[in-house]
Amino acid sequence: MPSAGRQFVLGVAVGLTVAFVVVSFNVLTYNPVHKAAVQSYHDDVYKHMASMSKDRVLLVNDTHMHHDDDSVARKLREQVRVLVWVMTSPSNLDKKATVVKHTWARRFNKFLFFSSEDNATFPTIGLKVPEGREHLTAKTMKGFRYIYEHHLNDADWFMKADDDTYVIVENLRYFLSSQNTSEPVYFGHHFKTIVKQGYYSGGGGYVLSKEALRRLGAKGNDSSICRQDGGAEDAELGLCMERLGVRTANSTDSMNRSRFHCFDPETHLFGGYPEWYYQYDSHGAKKGQESISDYAISFHYVPPEKMLALEFYIYHLRPYGINSGEQDLNRHEGKH
Ligand SMILES: *[C@@H]1O[C@H](CO)[C@@H](O)[C@H](O)[C@H]1NC(C)=O
Ligand SMILES: *[C@@H]1O[C@H](CO)[C@@H](O)[C@H](O)[C@H]1NC(C)=O
Ligand SMILES: *[C@@H]1O[C@H](CO)[C@@H](O)[C@H](O)[C@H]1NC(C)=O
Ligand SMILES: *[C@@H]1O[C@H](CO)[C@@H](O)[C@H](O)[C@H]1NC(C)=O
Ligand SMILES: *[C@@H]1O[C@H](CO)[C@@H](O)[C@H](O)[C@H]1NC(C)=O
Ligand SMILES: *[C@@H]1O[C@H](CO)[C@@H](O)[C@H](O)[C@H]1NC(C)=O
């Protein structure tokens, strides 16, 4: 072997050894320390949240907000009324749900938190369903039933989200402004498996038209049509909706970019999806900035401190001298 080649091999060997040492060092020592630091940071954030009084606005202070012209968003708030109900549990109230309440939820026209128990302080509405993954279907069915019975006329659209979902409500209203709430339709991050017409990820949040809620309210309690508990909540609701004649539909923007997301922004930007996602995602499991709408609506697996960071990036941080204005990103098929 010529000496340059030998040097190259030696170089690679040394490089690999160094890489191995660095990686094992990371795995064995750095990670636990890092994890502990992150955990303690989480604990601090939670403690901070818990110490806040009920109606004090945390970190995000709208009164010192910007000179942005928000007249378009304010007008849409009146024209496209959206209610959200957030599924939570007693142990998540002071950790997660409180951050949701003080950040994105308050931008909806109406928001409600559903849990297994009533809590007059938070407040939450108790659905009298035991906690646990295996009862999520019952929580969803009873949650929508409650909305149907008490709030059908309080909004035009009805969203369900989790306490680790993050929603950019202005973008949701913009998308819905191009849709017809009298149609039996619902929207979310579309999965193409299990249900013939597909169904939506539960954590990415999904939004029902008034006609969809009406059908779910009138017939969704019939156990020969819709499963009342057990199974996977999002797929079961998907089956139920299909049987009630409620359609899934495409919510990508006019540049074919996604709006609802079942993972956090970083995962959709950089990839690293779990194996199952390639079989489930209807949009080819794309990744990167070019695949995500500038008017994205939702993300999932967002822990409380990341929610506060997103609030800062989206509603506060601004590059000086750049006014973004509005883009027309809704589809206009058949409408001119
Ligand atoms: C919000 O900001 C305004 C103006 O800077 C200030 O007067 C007010 O006290 C702040 N409110 C809270 C709750 O921090
Ligand atoms: C009710 O909600 C408050 C406010 O989030 C919380 O501090 C309290 O622990 C909750 N009570 C119960 C019984 O879960
Ligand atoms: C909305 O859908 C309803 C029910 O299909 C239909 O009667 C109505 O004309 C639609 N409205 C518009 C503006 O397309
Ligand atoms: C389902 O709900 C509808 C509408 O409230 C009601 O008329 C019907 O009796 C209920 N059916 C069952 C099986 O509970
Ligand atoms: C979006 O996708 C459609 C069909 O899949 C294609 O015809 C169109 O060119 C795409 N538009 C953009 C802006 O990429
Ligand atoms: C949504 O519509 C666009 C444009 O027609 C198309 O490119 C895309 O594949 C559609 N997505 C799904 C899941 O049907």
Short mmCIF file of N, CA, C and O in Angstrom, two decimals, residues 175 179 184-190 197-200 207 246-252 260 282-283 331:
data_model
loop_
_atom_site.label_atom_id
_atom_site.label_comp_id
_atom_site.label_asym_id
_atom_site.label_seq_id
_atom_site.Cartn_x
_atom_site.Cartn_y
_atom_site.Cartn_z
N PHE A 175 -57.35 29.52 7.02
CA PHE A 175 -57.68 28.32 6.24
C PHE A 175 -59.20 28.09 6.20
O PHE A 175 -59.79 27.88 5.14
N GLN A 179 -63.44 27.61 3.64
CA GLN A 179 -64.23 26.38 3.72
C GLN A 179 -65.66 26.68 4.15
O GLN A 179 -65.95 27.74 4.68
N PRO A 184 -70.49 18.49 5.49
CA PRO A 184 -70.03 17.48 6.45
C PRO A 184 -68.55 17.16 6.22
O PRO A 184 -68.22 16.24 5.47
N VAL A 185 -67.65 17.93 6.85
CA VAL A 185 -66.23 17.81 6.56
C VAL A 185 -65.42 18.06 7.82
O VAL A 185 -65.90 18.73 8.75
N TYR A 186 -64.24 17.49 7.91
CA TYR A 186 -63.33 17.85 9.00
C TYR A 186 -61.89 17.81 8.50
O TYR A 186 -61.60 17.18 7.47
N PHE A 187 -60.98 18.52 9.20
CA PHE A 187 -59.61 18.71 8.73
C PHE A 187 -58.59 18.39 9.83
O PHE A 187 -58.87 18.60 11.01
N GLY A 188 -57.40 17.96 9.41
CA GLY A 188 -56.32 17.71 10.35
C GLY A 188 -55.12 17.13 9.62
O GLY A 188 -55.05 17.18 8.39
N HIS A 189 -54.17 16.55 10.38
CA HIS A 189 -53.02 15.88 9.75
C HIS A 189 -53.46 14.50 9.28
O HIS A 189 -53.73 13.62 10.09
N HIS A 190 -53.50 14.32 7.97
CA HIS A 190 -54.15 13.14 7.38
C HIS A 190 -53.27 11.90 7.35
O HIS A 190 -52.14 11.95 6.86
N GLN A 197 -61.25 6.32 4.02
CA GLN A 197 -60.98 7.70 3.57
C GLN A 197 -59.83 8.32 4.36
O GLN A 197 -59.52 9.49 4.18
N GLY A 198 -59.22 7.54 5.23
CA GLY A 198 -58.15 8.05 6.08
C GLY A 198 -58.73 8.71 7.33
O GLY A 198 -59.96 8.79 7.50
N TYR A 199 -57.86 9.16 8.20
CA TYR A 199 -58.32 9.82 9.43
C TYR A 199 -57.23 10.79 9.86
O TYR A 199 -56.19 10.90 9.21
N TYR A 200 -57.49 11.52 10.95
CA TYR A 200 -56.53 12.55 11.36
C TYR A 200 -55.84 12.20 12.67
O TYR A 200 -56.48 11.68 13.60
N VAL A 207 -60.33 19.64 13.27
CA VAL A 207 -61.40 20.64 13.40
C VAL A 207 -62.61 20.20 12.59
O VAL A 207 -62.48 19.80 11.43
N VAL A 246 -69.14 12.03 7.11
CA VAL A 246 -68.31 13.23 7.24
C VAL A 246 -66.99 12.97 6.52
O VAL A 246 -66.28 12.03 6.84
N ARG A 247 -66.66 13.81 5.55
CA ARG A 247 -65.48 13.61 4.71
C ARG A 247 -64.21 14.15 5.33
O ARG A 247 -64.22 15.14 6.06
N THR A 248 -63.09 13.49 5.00
CA THR A 248 -61.78 14.10 5.22
C THR A 248 -61.49 14.94 3.98
O THR A 248 -62.06 14.68 2.92
N ALA A 249 -60.63 15.90 4.07
CA ALA A 249 -60.30 16.71 2.90
C ALA A 249 -58.88 17.25 3.02
O ALA A 249 -58.30 17.28 4.09
N ASN A 250 -58.37 17.67 1.88
CA ASN A 250 -57.00 18.15 1.76
C ASN A 250 -56.86 19.55 2.39
O ASN A 250 -57.59 20.46 2.02
N SER A 251 -55.92 19.69 3.28
CA SER A 251 -55.73 21.02 3.89
C SER A 251 -54.37 21.62 3.53
O SER A 251 -53.94 22.58 4.15
N THR A 252 -53.68 21.05 2.54
CA THR A 252 -52.40 21.63 2.14
C THR A 252 -52.64 23.01 1.51
O THR A 252 -53.74 23.29 1.02
N PHE A 260 -51.43 21.12 9.15
CA PHE A 260 -51.56 20.43 10.44
C PHE A 260 -50.38 19.46 10.58
O PHE A 260 -50.00 18.81 9.60
N SER A 282 -50.10 10.88 4.54
CA SER A 282 -50.68 10.97 3.20
C SER A 282 -49.86 11.85 2.27
O SER A 282 -50.09 11.85 1.08
N HIS A 283 -48.96 12.63 2.84
CA HIS A 283 -48.25 13.59 2.01
C HIS A 283 -46.80 13.19 1.76
O HIS A 283 -45.94 14.03 1.50
N ARG A 331 -56.28 27.55 -1.44
CA ARG A 331 -56.56 27.07 -2.79
C ARG A 331 -57.84 27.71 -3.30
O ARG A 331 -58.75 27.97 -2.53
#
